């Protein structure tokens, strides 16, 4: 067990959990990023509720939200880290895991500061319905992200996280990866969104998405896909400006993504001049690290993951 505050030791053990040959594309990195995303993206600026403080997904009220279906795997993959470092809170562990995963997959450095506490009960778990729905369009994206305090440029930058991972038919109904290498962070999502012809397709389950029909594909090859919210970034004039800029300039995208992801994982956090968190939850109980949960994902724990822009991906 490490000494309290030894975050470098925690980082090393997060890295050790990234390689999982039997999970998705052999990496837990994408699900760690989405865990950090969903743990933070419940924030409401007007009411100052939700956000990364608390790790409310430990409770059924949040963990059982269909928007979080699949994230039980990401949380379970981090339980060995929690076991080795029981002093760290889940809310710090989950956000740190997202930052570490992005860097290890070739992405930018992202500022991360500790101090989040874990909720002592579910009384402050935010209501369901605050995460984006990938079946919607530009107006929906603005409604969801403006509520958190993001602008159009930041919305598009965050969408670049779709360069990682894939959608699952048994979670969201959507199916497939956005890019050919879903475990490598890059600006390929924007390049493909612009370059390829995306055709609407209704899957056998009735869910509609967009796919690229590769004329050189062989039988059994997996189709690349885009969500309706992704295509909305291209068809909306204000969004498309940033899609084109990020497709052309990887360094610009990395810079903007680094800043907006750092902002995302600080949503709902209030710090004093010494960077200590002063939220009411922290005042209520100080730095509370919740007890370790099971290493095995399961519905009974209320644990549930998905893509950043769609419930249940």
XYZ file of C-alpha atoms in Angstrom:
313
model
C 0.000 0.000 0.000
C 1.281 3.446 -0.911
C 1.472 6.472 1.324
C -1.519 8.807 1.195
C -0.967 11.369 -1.526
C 1.425 9.283 -3.619
C -0.408 9.875 -6.873
C 2.559 8.780 -8.976
C 2.190 5.299 -7.496
C -1.522 5.374 -8.356
C -0.704 6.438 -11.921
C 1.697 3.545 -12.360
C -0.944 1.073 -11.257
C -3.535 2.626 -13.575
C -1.106 2.157 -16.452
C -0.693 -1.485 -15.419
C -4.458 -1.976 -15.877
C -4.615 -0.572 -19.417
C -3.701 -3.713 -21.337
C -6.622 -6.155 -21.428
C -6.375 -8.534 -24.420
C -9.861 -9.963 -23.852
C -11.661 -6.614 -23.538
C -12.880 -4.689 -26.592
C -9.805 -3.703 -28.630
C -7.353 -4.925 -26.009
C -7.314 -1.771 -23.915
C -9.253 -0.380 -20.971
C -8.107 3.128 -21.914
C -11.264 4.189 -23.765
C -13.586 3.019 -20.992
C -11.451 4.849 -18.404
C -11.841 8.046 -20.424
C -15.599 7.604 -20.594
C -15.783 6.816 -16.911
C -14.094 10.131 -16.126
C -16.382 11.825 -18.656
C -19.630 10.452 -17.282
C -18.574 10.998 -13.686
C -18.119 14.698 -14.502
C -20.700 15.413 -17.204
C -23.715 15.500 -14.891
C -22.911 19.070 -13.876
C -25.575 21.790 -14.006
C -24.181 25.313 -13.909
C -27.430 26.984 -12.845
C -28.010 24.813 -9.790
C -24.331 23.980 -9.175
C -25.153 20.307 -8.805
C -23.532 17.176 -10.208
C -19.990 17.050 -11.524
C -16.871 15.079 -10.650
C -17.057 15.435 -6.863
C -18.667 12.494 -5.083
C -18.381 9.445 -7.369
C -22.141 9.061 -7.346
C -21.981 6.160 -9.796
C -21.352 3.958 -6.767
C -25.077 4.251 -6.074
C -27.905 2.758 -8.115
C -29.493 6.182 -8.610
C -26.594 7.170 -10.873
C -24.800 3.919 -11.650
C -28.061 2.356 -12.821
C -28.766 5.201 -15.245
C -29.030 3.670 -18.756
C -26.556 6.372 -19.826
C -23.925 4.561 -17.749
C -24.554 1.035 -19.014
C -21.217 -0.695 -19.525
C -19.161 1.540 -17.251
C -19.290 -1.166 -14.605
C -16.404 -2.712 -16.519
C -14.271 0.410 -16.260
C -14.941 0.737 -12.556
C -14.194 -2.933 -11.930
C -10.898 -2.670 -13.839
C -9.850 0.055 -11.396
C -10.716 -1.902 -8.254
C -7.230 -3.496 -8.012
C -5.831 0.039 -7.978
C -8.245 1.041 -5.238
C -7.231 -2.047 -3.276
C -3.560 -1.069 -3.423
C -4.295 2.579 -2.566
C -7.367 2.581 -0.302
C -6.713 6.189 0.718
C -7.645 7.581 -2.706
C -11.259 8.504 -3.322
C -13.177 6.969 -6.191
C -13.880 10.425 -7.591
C -10.148 11.174 -7.735
C -9.318 7.697 -9.040
C -11.855 7.787 -11.868
C -10.864 11.234 -13.117
C -7.153 10.470 -12.795
C -7.632 7.235 -14.742
C -9.132 9.178 -17.640
C -6.220 11.606 -17.717
C -3.621 8.827 -17.497
C -5.348 6.777 -20.209
C -5.445 9.684 -22.657
C -1.727 10.300 -22.221
C -0.811 6.620 -22.501
C -2.827 6.316 -25.719
C -0.832 9.090 -27.344
C -2.886 12.070 -26.278
C -1.889 15.331 -24.600
C -0.976 16.033 -20.998
C -4.076 17.117 -19.074
C -3.966 19.069 -15.855
C -5.374 17.124 -12.920
C -5.697 18.167 -9.292
C -6.730 15.887 -6.397
C -9.021 16.448 -3.458
C -12.430 15.171 -4.567
C -14.391 13.406 -1.873
C -16.792 10.477 -2.166
C -20.437 11.019 -1.303
C -21.398 9.421 1.988
C -24.913 8.611 0.716
C -26.995 9.066 -2.433
C -28.831 12.209 -1.302
C -26.735 14.435 -3.591
C -26.641 12.166 -6.628
C -27.769 14.279 -9.607
C -30.968 13.370 -11.467
C -30.767 11.178 -14.533
C -31.028 12.589 -18.040
C -28.108 15.020 -17.931
C -25.808 13.144 -20.311
C -26.008 13.590 -24.116
C -28.108 11.422 -26.395
C -26.216 10.490 -29.572
C -29.451 10.032 -31.522
C -30.139 13.775 -31.384
C -28.836 16.837 -33.248
C -27.060 20.142 -32.780
C -29.765 21.777 -30.657
C -29.603 18.904 -28.177
C -25.821 19.142 -27.935
C -26.020 22.850 -27.145
C -28.743 22.274 -24.574
C -26.679 19.634 -22.774
C -23.268 21.276 -22.980
C -24.321 24.887 -22.454
C -25.896 23.631 -19.219
C -22.433 22.548 -18.111
C -20.853 25.829 -19.149
C -19.222 24.841 -22.456
C -19.264 26.798 -25.722
C -19.428 25.571 -29.332
C -15.660 25.225 -29.727
C -15.407 23.220 -26.515
C -18.265 20.960 -27.570
C -16.454 20.025 -30.776
C -13.136 19.567 -28.990
C -14.716 17.144 -26.510
C -16.297 15.258 -29.401
C -12.761 14.393 -30.461
C -12.819 11.843 -27.679
C -14.753 9.692 -30.132
C -11.396 8.819 -31.602
C -11.299 6.301 -28.756
C -13.364 3.187 -28.226
C -16.500 1.902 -29.852
C -20.255 1.613 -29.459
C -21.958 -1.606 -28.396
C -25.307 -2.804 -29.687
C -26.121 -4.435 -26.371
C -25.669 -1.128 -24.514
C -26.764 1.765 -26.706
C -28.071 0.017 -29.765
C -25.379 1.729 -31.839
C -22.585 -0.490 -33.048
C -18.974 -0.148 -34.157
C -15.898 2.067 -33.862
C -15.473 5.593 -35.166
C -11.911 5.079 -36.403
C -9.648 2.230 -37.487
C -7.408 2.443 -34.408
C -9.752 3.099 -31.469
C -7.009 2.838 -28.847
C -4.802 5.611 -30.232
C -5.629 9.241 -29.491
C -5.408 11.493 -32.557
C -7.470 13.853 -34.693
C -8.509 11.014 -37.011
C -12.148 11.315 -35.930
C -12.355 14.773 -37.479
C -10.450 13.738 -40.602
C -12.767 10.824 -41.278
C -15.876 12.841 -40.483
C -14.863 15.264 -43.242
C -13.301 12.877 -45.736
C -15.624 9.893 -45.908
C -19.182 9.651 -47.149
C -21.444 8.808 -44.228
C -24.671 7.083 -45.162
C -27.617 6.533 -42.844
C -28.227 2.945 -41.825
C -30.916 1.387 -39.688
C -29.607 -1.545 -37.723
C -31.568 -4.741 -37.109
C -32.534 -3.400 -33.686
C -34.152 -0.334 -35.281
C -31.450 2.125 -34.205
C -30.275 4.585 -36.859
C -26.636 5.561 -37.244
C -24.280 6.548 -40.060
C -21.764 4.193 -41.659
C -18.990 4.325 -44.223
C -19.449 1.740 -46.955
C -15.879 0.939 -47.900
C -15.780 -0.291 -51.522
C -12.618 -2.270 -50.742
C -13.999 -3.955 -47.644
C -13.885 -7.714 -47.444
C -16.568 -9.946 -45.984
C -16.530 -9.704 -42.215
C -14.762 -6.336 -42.095
C -16.178 -3.983 -39.492
C -17.826 -0.804 -40.726
C -16.801 2.535 -39.290
C -19.706 4.481 -37.837
C -20.801 7.934 -36.759
C -23.636 8.968 -34.461
C -26.278 11.507 -35.487
C -24.647 13.919 -33.021
C -21.323 13.447 -34.836
C -22.841 14.222 -38.230
C -24.529 17.252 -36.653
C -21.064 18.657 -35.962
C -20.464 18.622 -39.697
C -23.821 20.027 -40.811
C -24.052 22.805 -38.220
C -22.120 25.867 -39.512
C -20.748 26.958 -36.120
C -19.630 23.448 -35.211
C -18.213 22.588 -38.646
C -15.691 25.435 -38.474
C -13.979 23.659 -35.599
C -14.307 20.218 -37.179
C -12.304 21.506 -40.154
C -9.711 23.254 -38.005
C -9.119 20.191 -35.843
C -8.916 17.923 -38.902
C -6.218 20.180 -40.345
C -4.258 20.898 -37.167
C -3.575 18.055 -34.741
C -1.586 20.279 -32.387
C -4.460 22.742 -32.117
C -6.879 19.928 -31.350
C -4.577 18.462 -28.712
C -4.176 21.857 -27.067
C -7.908 22.568 -27.014
C -8.834 19.044 -25.931
C -6.344 19.189 -23.076
C -7.900 22.398 -21.793
C -11.518 21.362 -22.164
C -11.017 17.912 -20.607
C -9.279 19.552 -17.652
C -12.312 21.836 -17.357
C -14.678 18.868 -17.618
C -13.157 16.943 -14.717
C -13.240 20.078 -12.538
C -16.974 20.648 -13.076
C -18.721 21.072 -9.747
C -15.454 21.628 -7.921
C -14.767 24.695 -5.781
C -11.210 25.275 -4.563
C -9.658 27.832 -2.231
C -6.389 29.695 -2.769
C -4.464 26.600 -1.676
C -6.317 24.442 -4.241
C -8.176 22.577 -1.493
C -11.741 21.633 -2.415
C -14.332 23.431 -0.334
C -17.568 21.972 -1.705
C -20.346 21.309 0.781
C -19.832 17.559 0.368
C -16.238 17.991 1.428
C -17.218 20.202 4.360
C -19.717 17.565 5.391
C -17.157 14.844 5.790
C -13.707 15.968 4.705
C -11.701 13.787 2.368
C -13.759 10.615 2.545
C -12.547 7.599 0.603
C -15.406 5.153 0.151
C -14.801 1.468 0.908
C -13.587 -0.723 -1.923
C -16.235 -2.441 -4.035
C -16.129 -5.742 -5.913
C -13.548 -6.459 -8.643
C -16.309 -8.123 -10.655
C -18.726 -5.938 -12.649
C -22.352 -6.636 -11.962
C -25.772 -5.057 -11.938
C -26.217 -5.677 -8.237
C -23.710 -2.953 -7.418
C -25.652 -0.403 -9.408
C -22.612 -0.041 -11.599
C -23.121 0.690 -15.144
C -20.418 2.996 -19.356
C -20.804 4.299 -22.663
C -19.670 6.733 -25.221
C -19.324 10.390 -24.321
C -22.083 11.503 -26.644
C -24.637 8.808 -26.110
C -26.248 6.979 -23.291
C -25.513 3.268 -23.182
C -22.826 3.130 -25.933
